[in-house]
Coordinates of C-alpha atoms in Angstrom, one line a residue:
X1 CA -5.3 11.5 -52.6
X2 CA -6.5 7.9 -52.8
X3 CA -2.9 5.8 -53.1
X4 CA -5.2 2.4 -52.8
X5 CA -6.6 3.6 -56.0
X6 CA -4.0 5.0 -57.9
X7 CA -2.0 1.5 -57.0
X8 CA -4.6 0.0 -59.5
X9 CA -3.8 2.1 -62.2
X10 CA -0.2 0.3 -61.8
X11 CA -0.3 -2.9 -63.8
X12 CA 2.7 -4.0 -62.3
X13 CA 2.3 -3.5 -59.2
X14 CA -0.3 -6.1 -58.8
X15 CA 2.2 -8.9 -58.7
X16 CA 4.1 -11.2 -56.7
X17 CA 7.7 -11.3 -56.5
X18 CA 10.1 -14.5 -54.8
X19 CA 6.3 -15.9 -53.0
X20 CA 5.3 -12.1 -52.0
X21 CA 3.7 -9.1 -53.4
X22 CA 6.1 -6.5 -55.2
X23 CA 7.1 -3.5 -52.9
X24 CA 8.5 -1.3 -55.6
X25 CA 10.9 1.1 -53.6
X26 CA 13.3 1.8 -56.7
X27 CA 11.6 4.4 -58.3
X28 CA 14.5 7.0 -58.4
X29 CA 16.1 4.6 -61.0
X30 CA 12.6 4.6 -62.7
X31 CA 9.2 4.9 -62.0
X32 CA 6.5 2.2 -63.0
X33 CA 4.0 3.5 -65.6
X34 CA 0.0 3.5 -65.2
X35 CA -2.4 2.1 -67.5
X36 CA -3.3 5.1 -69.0
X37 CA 0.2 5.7 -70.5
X38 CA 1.2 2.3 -71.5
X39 CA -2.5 2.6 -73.5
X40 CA -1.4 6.0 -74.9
X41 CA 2.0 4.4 -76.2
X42 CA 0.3 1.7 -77.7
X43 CA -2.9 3.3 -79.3
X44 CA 0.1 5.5 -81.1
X45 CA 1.2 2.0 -82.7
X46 CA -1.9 0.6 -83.2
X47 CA -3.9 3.5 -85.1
X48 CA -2.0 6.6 -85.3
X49 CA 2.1 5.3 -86.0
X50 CA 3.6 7.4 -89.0
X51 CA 6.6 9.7 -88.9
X52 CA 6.0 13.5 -87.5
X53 CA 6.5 16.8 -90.2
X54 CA 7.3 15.2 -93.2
X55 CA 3.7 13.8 -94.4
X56 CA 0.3 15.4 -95.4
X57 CA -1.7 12.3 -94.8
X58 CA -4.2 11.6 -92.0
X59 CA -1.7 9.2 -90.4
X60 CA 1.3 11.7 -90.6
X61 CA -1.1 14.6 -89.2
X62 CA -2.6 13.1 -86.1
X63 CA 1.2 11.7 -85.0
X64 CA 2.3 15.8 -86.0
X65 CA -0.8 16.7 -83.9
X66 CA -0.1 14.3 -80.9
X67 CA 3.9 15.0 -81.0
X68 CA 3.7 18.9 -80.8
X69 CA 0.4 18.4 -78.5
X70 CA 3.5 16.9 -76.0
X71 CA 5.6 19.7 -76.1
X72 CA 2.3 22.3 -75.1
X73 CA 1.6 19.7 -72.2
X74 CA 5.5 19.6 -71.3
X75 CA 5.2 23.8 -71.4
X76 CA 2.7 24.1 -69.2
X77 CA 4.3 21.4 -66.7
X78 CA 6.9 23.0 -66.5
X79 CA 5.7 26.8 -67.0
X80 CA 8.1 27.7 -69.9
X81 CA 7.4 30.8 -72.1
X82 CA 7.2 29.2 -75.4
X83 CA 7.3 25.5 -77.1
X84 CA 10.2 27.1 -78.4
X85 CA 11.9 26.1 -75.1
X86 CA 10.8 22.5 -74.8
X87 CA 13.5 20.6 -76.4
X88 CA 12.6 16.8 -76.6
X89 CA 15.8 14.6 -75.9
X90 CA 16.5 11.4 -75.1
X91 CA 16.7 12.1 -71.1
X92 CA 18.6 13.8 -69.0
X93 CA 22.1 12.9 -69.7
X94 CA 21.5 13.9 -73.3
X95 CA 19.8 16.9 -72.6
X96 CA 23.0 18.1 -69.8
X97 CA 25.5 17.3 -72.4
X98 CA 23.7 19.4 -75.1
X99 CA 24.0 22.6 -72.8
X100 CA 27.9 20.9 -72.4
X101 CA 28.6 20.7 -75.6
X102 CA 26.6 23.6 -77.7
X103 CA 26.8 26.1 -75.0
X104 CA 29.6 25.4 -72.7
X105 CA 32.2 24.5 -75.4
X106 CA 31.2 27.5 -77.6
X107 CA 31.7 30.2 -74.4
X108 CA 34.2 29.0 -72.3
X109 CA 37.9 30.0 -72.2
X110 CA 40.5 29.0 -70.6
X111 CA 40.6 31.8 -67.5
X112 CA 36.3 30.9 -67.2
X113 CA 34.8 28.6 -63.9
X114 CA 32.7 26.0 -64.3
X115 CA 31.0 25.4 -60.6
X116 CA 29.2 21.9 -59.5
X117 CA 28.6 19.7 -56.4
X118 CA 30.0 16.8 -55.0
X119 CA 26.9 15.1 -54.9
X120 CA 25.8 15.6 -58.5
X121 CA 25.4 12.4 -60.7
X122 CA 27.8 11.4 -62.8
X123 CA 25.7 12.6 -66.1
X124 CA 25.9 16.1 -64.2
X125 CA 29.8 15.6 -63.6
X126 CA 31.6 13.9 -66.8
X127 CA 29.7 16.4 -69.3
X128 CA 31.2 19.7 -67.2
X129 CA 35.2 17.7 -67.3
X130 CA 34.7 17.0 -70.8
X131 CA 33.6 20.9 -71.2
X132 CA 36.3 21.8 -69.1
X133 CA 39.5 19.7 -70.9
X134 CA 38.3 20.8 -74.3
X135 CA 37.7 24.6 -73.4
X136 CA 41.1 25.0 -71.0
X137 CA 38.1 26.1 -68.3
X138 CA 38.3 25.2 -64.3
X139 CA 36.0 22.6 -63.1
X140 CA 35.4 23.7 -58.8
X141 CA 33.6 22.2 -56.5
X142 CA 31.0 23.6 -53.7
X143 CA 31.6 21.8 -50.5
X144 CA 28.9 20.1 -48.6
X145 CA 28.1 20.1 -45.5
X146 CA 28.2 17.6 -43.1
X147 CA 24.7 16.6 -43.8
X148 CA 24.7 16.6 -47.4
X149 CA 23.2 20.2 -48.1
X150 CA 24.5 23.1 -49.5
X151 CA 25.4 26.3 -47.7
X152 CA 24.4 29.7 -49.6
X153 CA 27.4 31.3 -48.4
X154 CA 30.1 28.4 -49.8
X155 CA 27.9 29.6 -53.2
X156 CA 28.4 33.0 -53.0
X157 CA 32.2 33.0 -52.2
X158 CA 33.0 30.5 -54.8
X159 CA 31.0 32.0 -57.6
X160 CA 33.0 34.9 -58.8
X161 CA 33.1 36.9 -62.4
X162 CA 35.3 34.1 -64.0
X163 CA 32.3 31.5 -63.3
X164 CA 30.4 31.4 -66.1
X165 CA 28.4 27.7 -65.6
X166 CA 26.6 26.4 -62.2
X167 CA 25.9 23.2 -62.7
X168 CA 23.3 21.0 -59.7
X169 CA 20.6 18.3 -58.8
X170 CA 17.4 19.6 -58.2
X171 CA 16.9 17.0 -55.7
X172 CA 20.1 14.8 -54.9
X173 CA 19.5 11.2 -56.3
X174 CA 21.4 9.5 -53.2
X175 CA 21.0 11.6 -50.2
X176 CA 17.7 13.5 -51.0
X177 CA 18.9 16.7 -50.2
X178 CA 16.4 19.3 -52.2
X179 CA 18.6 22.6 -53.2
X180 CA 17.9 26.1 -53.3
X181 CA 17.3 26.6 -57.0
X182 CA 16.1 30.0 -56.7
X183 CA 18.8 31.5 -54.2
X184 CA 21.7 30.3 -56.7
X185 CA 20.2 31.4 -59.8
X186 CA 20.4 35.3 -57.7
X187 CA 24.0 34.3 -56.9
X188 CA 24.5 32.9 -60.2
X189 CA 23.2 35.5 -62.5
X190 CA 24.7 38.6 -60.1
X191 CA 28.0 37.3 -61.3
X192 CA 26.7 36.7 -64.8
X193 CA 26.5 33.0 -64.8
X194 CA 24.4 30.7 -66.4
X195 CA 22.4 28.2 -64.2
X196 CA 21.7 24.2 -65.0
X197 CA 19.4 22.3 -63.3
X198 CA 19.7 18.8 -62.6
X199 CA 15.7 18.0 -62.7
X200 CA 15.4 14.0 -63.1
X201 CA 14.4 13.8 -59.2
X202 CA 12.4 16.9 -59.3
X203 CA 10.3 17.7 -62.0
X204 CA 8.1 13.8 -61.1
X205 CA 7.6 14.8 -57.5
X206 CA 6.8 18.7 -56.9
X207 CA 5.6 21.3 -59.4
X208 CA 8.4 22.9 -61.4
X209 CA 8.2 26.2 -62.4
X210 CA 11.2 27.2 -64.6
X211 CA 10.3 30.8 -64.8
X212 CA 9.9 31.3 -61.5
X213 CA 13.4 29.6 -60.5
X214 CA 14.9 31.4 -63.2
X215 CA 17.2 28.9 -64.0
X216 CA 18.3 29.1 -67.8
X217 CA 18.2 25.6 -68.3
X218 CA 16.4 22.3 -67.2
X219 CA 16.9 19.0 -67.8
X220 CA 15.0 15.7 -66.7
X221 CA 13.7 12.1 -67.6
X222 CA 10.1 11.3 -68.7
X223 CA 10.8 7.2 -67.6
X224 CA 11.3 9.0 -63.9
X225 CA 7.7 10.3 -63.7
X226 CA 5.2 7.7 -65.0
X227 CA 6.3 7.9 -68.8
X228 CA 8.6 5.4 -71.7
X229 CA 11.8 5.4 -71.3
X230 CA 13.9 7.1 -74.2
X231 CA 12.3 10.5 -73.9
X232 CA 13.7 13.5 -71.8
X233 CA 13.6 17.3 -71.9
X234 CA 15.5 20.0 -71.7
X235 CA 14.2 23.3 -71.6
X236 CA 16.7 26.9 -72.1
X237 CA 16.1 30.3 -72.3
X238 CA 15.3 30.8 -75.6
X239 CA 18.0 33.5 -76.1
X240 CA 20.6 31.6 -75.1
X241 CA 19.2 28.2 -77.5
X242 CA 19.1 30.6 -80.1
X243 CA 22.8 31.3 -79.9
X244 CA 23.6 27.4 -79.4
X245 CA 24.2 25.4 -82.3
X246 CA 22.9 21.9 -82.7
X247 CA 24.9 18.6 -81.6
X248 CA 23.2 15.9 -83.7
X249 CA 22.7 16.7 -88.0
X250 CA 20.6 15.0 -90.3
X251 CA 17.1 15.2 -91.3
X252 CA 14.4 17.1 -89.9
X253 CA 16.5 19.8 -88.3
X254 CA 17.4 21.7 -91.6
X255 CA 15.8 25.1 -93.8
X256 CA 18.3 24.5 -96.5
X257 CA 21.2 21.9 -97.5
X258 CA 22.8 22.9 -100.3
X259 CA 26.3 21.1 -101.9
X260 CA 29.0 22.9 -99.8
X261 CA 26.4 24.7 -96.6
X262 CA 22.9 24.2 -94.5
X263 CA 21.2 26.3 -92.4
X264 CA 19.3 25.3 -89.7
X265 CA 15.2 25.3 -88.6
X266 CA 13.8 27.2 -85.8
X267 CA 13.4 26.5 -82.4
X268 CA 12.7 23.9 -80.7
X269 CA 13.0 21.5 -83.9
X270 CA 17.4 22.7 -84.8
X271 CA 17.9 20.1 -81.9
X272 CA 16.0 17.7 -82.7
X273 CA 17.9 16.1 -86.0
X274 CA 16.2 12.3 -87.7
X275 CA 13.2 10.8 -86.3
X276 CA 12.3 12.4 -83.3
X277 CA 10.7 9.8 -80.3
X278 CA 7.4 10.5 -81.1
X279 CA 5.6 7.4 -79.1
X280 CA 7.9 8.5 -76.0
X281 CA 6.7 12.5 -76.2
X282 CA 3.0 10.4 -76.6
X283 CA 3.7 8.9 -73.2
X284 CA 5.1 11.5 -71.6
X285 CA 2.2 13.9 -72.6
X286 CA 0.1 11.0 -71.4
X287 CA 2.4 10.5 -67.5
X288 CA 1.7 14.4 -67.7
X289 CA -2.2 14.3 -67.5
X290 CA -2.0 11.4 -64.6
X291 CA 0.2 13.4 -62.8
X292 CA -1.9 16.6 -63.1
X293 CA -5.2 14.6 -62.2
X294 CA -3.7 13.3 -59.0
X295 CA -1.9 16.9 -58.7
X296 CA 2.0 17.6 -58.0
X297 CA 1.2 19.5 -54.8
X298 CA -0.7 16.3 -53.5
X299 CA 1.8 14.1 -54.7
X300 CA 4.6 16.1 -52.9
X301 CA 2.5 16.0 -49.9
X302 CA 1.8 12.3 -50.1
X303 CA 6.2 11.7 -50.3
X304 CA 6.6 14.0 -47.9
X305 CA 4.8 12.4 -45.6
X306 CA 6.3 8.6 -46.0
X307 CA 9.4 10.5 -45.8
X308 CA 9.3 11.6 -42.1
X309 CA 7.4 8.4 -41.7
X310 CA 10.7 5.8 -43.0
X311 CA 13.2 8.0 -41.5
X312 CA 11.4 7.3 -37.9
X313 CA 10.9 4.1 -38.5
X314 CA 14.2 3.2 -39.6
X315 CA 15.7 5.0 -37.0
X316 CA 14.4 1.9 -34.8
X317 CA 16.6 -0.4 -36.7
X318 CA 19.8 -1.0 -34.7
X319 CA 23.2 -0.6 -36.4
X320 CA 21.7 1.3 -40.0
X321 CA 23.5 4.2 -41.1
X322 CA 21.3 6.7 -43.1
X323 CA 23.2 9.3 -45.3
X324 CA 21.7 12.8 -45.6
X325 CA 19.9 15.9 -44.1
X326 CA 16.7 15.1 -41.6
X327 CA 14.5 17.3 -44.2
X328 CA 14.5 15.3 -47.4
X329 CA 13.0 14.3 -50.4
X330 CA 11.0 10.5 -50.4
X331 CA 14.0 8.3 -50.4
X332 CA 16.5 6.7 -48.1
X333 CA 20.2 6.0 -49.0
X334 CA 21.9 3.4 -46.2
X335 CA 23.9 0.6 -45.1
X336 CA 23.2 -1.4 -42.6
X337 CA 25.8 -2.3 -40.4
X338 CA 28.9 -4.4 -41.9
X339 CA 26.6 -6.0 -44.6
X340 CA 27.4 -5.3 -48.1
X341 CA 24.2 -3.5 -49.5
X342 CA 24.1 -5.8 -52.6
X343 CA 23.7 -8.6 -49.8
X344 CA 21.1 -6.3 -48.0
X345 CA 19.4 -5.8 -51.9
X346 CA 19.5 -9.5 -52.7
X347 CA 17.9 -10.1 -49.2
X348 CA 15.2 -8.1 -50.0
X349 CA 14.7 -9.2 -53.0
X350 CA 13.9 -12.6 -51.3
X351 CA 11.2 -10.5 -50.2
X352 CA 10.1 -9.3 -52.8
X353 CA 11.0 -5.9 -51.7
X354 CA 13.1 -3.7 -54.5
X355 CA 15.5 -1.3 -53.4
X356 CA 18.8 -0.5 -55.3
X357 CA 22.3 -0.9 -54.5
X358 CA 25.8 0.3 -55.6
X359 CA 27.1 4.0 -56.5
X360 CA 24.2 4.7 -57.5
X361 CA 26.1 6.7 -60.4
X362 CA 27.8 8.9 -57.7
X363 CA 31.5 7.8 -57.0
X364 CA 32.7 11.6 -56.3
X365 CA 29.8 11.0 -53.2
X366 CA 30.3 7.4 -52.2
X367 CA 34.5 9.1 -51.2
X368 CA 32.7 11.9 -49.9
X369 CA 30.3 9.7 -47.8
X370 CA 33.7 7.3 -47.1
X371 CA 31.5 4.2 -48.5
X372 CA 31.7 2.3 -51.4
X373 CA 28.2 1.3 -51.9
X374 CA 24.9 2.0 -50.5
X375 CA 21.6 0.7 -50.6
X376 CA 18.7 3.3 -51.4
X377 CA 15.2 3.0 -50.8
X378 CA 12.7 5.6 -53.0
X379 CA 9.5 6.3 -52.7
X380 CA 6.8 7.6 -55.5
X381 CA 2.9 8.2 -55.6
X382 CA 2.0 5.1 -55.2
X383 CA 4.2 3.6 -52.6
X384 CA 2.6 3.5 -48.5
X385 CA 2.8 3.4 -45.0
X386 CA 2.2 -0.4 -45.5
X387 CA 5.4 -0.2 -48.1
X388 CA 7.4 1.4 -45.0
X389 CA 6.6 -1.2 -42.6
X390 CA 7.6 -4.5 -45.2
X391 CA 10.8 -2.5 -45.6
X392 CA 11.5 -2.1 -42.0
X393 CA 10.5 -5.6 -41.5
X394 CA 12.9 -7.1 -44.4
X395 CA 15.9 -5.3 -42.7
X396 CA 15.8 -6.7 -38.9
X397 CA 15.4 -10.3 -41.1
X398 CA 18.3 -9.2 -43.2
X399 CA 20.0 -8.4 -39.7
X400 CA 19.2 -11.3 -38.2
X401 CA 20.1 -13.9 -40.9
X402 CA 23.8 -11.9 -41.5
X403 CA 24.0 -11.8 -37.9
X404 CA 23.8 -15.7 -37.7
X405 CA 26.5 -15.7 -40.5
X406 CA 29.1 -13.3 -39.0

């Protein structure tokens, strides 16, 4: 895996920031795109832009072509059975609070369970309390550990016949910790739950394969792993989308209307009601092919690597507090010492170093953690060694310049 040369295919990244060049460490907020996507997105404009279904000319059919060509390409990246399970959405919060509302609100009663982490983002929180305050349903909580992981046997006693939903991150967006998918979709379905995944940190850094975690649903970003923003997934059984009925109704999504009823289309297209986000599904079909040509098993390889590479490095920086387990997906969630981290982000900045600081979307954690902020360096394809070093080198300035003013 050449990283020199996949940094060219980054537009972006060949820029400088505050009198340096950019070191892009914020890609769990969103990734930067390549060249070969932004030209996808923007051939669909210039030659090929029409609406998807509806029309029989040339212009309607390649955009048809291209769209559904997305979902295939979203199939197989993800391993699903059918097209039929490749919902496109708007991202992951839209494609959690589907399963929340269609699913959750139609099969939960007021004696059911409804079982998530404390570490979840808040998209994979509020959905499951709304769900829970309109069914009568109990939202509980698995406790972490004191590293941020979750133990299998907390699962197993706290999942019981009355859960019906298990709710959690793939990979957590603040601490890194990478979860046992597989092992709680056993626990899960032995009690007859259904299992949601939380993929936004997962599915752009390791191969996914949904059939072989047997979760029943999963839900991520396409502006997370090299494509637009505004386009997401979710995939579901396709037995249990068949029973769900659609959120959004309009156009496109409809056999039948008549004056007083309507009936619905098959899957995946019941979900997907009014202009779908056809230039988006372009570019993700497009950030799908780049990541496939570099390969997710390198690319996991590649993070793992600059992981165990910025947790010894920054374990040389005197007074930083790193949150999370020692194995851990490519990013860094810390403070360092009494400086506030949007002082530690702003002094990067004046780097030209990007990190990202705040809650990060995670309150529930931040009490968990005892903090109310954190900064977070992540890490992506195209990010190095050299990236590591800059970072490391920012802080101690950072130290020393706070130092001078406390």
């Amino acid at each position: 895996m050449d990283v020199r040369a996949i940094r060219q295919m980054f537009p972006i990244l060949d820029q400088e920031v505050n009198g340096h060049p950019l070191v892009y460490l914020d890609s769990s907020a969103t990734s930067q795109k390549p060249i070969s996507v932004i030209e996808a997105v923007e051939n669909y404009y210039r030659f090929d832009n029409a609406n998807v279904h509806r029309g029989v000319h040339t212009l309607g059919s390649r955009a048809t072509d291209q769209y559904e060509g997305a979902r295939e390409k979203v199939r197989r990246f993800i391993n699903a059975g059918s097209t039929a399970e490749v919902i496109f959405t708007r991202g992951t919060t839209t494609s959690i609070n589907t399963v929340a509302y269609s699913y959750a609100r139609a099969n939960l009663k007021p004696e059911d369970e409804i079982l998530i982490t404390p570490m979840e983002h808040h998209s994979n929180i509020i959905p499951w309390q709304q769900a829970a305050k309109a069914t009568g349903a109990t939202l509980k909580y698995i406790p972490l550990q004191d590293d941020g992981t979750v133990a299998l046997e907390d699962v197993k006693s706290l999942v019981t016949d009355q859960t019906k939903i298990v709710a959690i991150a793939h990979v957590s967006n603040v601490l890194g910790t990478i979860n046992p998918i597989k092992e709680i979709a056993q626990i899960a379905h032995a009690k007859g739950a259904v299992l949601l995944i939380d993929g936004a940190q997962g599915a752009p850094h390791m191969k996914v394969d949904v059939q072989d975690l047997d979760c029943d649903f999963y839900a991520f970003s396409g502006h997370k792993m090299c494509a637009p923003t505004g386009i997401g997934v979710l995939y579901g059984k396709r037995e249990l989308l068949e029973e769900m009925e659609p959120v959004e109704f309009g156009g496109e999504m409809i056999d039948f209307v008549s004056l007083q009823d309507s009936t619905w289309k098959e899957l995946p297209w019941k979900f997907e009601g009014g202009t779908p986000i056809i230039a988006g599904a372009i570019g993700l079909a497009a950030a799908i092919d780049f990541l496939e040509d570099v390969g997710m098993e390198n690319i996991l390889d590649h993070e793992q690597k600059l992981a165990d590479y910025v947790m010894d490095r920054l374990s040389t920086v005197e007074d930083i507090k790193i949150y999370g387990p020692e194995h851990r997906a490519a990013l860094v969630t810390f403070n360092l010492g009494d400086v506030h981290p949007h002082d530690v982000a702003t002094a990067l900045d004046s780097f030209g170093i990007a990190v990202r600081a705040g809650h990060h979307c995670a309150q529930p954690l931040m009490k968990w953690l005892n903090v109310t902020a954190t900064a977070r360096a992540s890490f992506y394809l195209y990010n190095t060694e050299d990236d590591v070093e800059k970072l490391v080198d920012g802080l101690l300035k950072t130290k020393e310049f706070f130092g001078h003013v406390f």
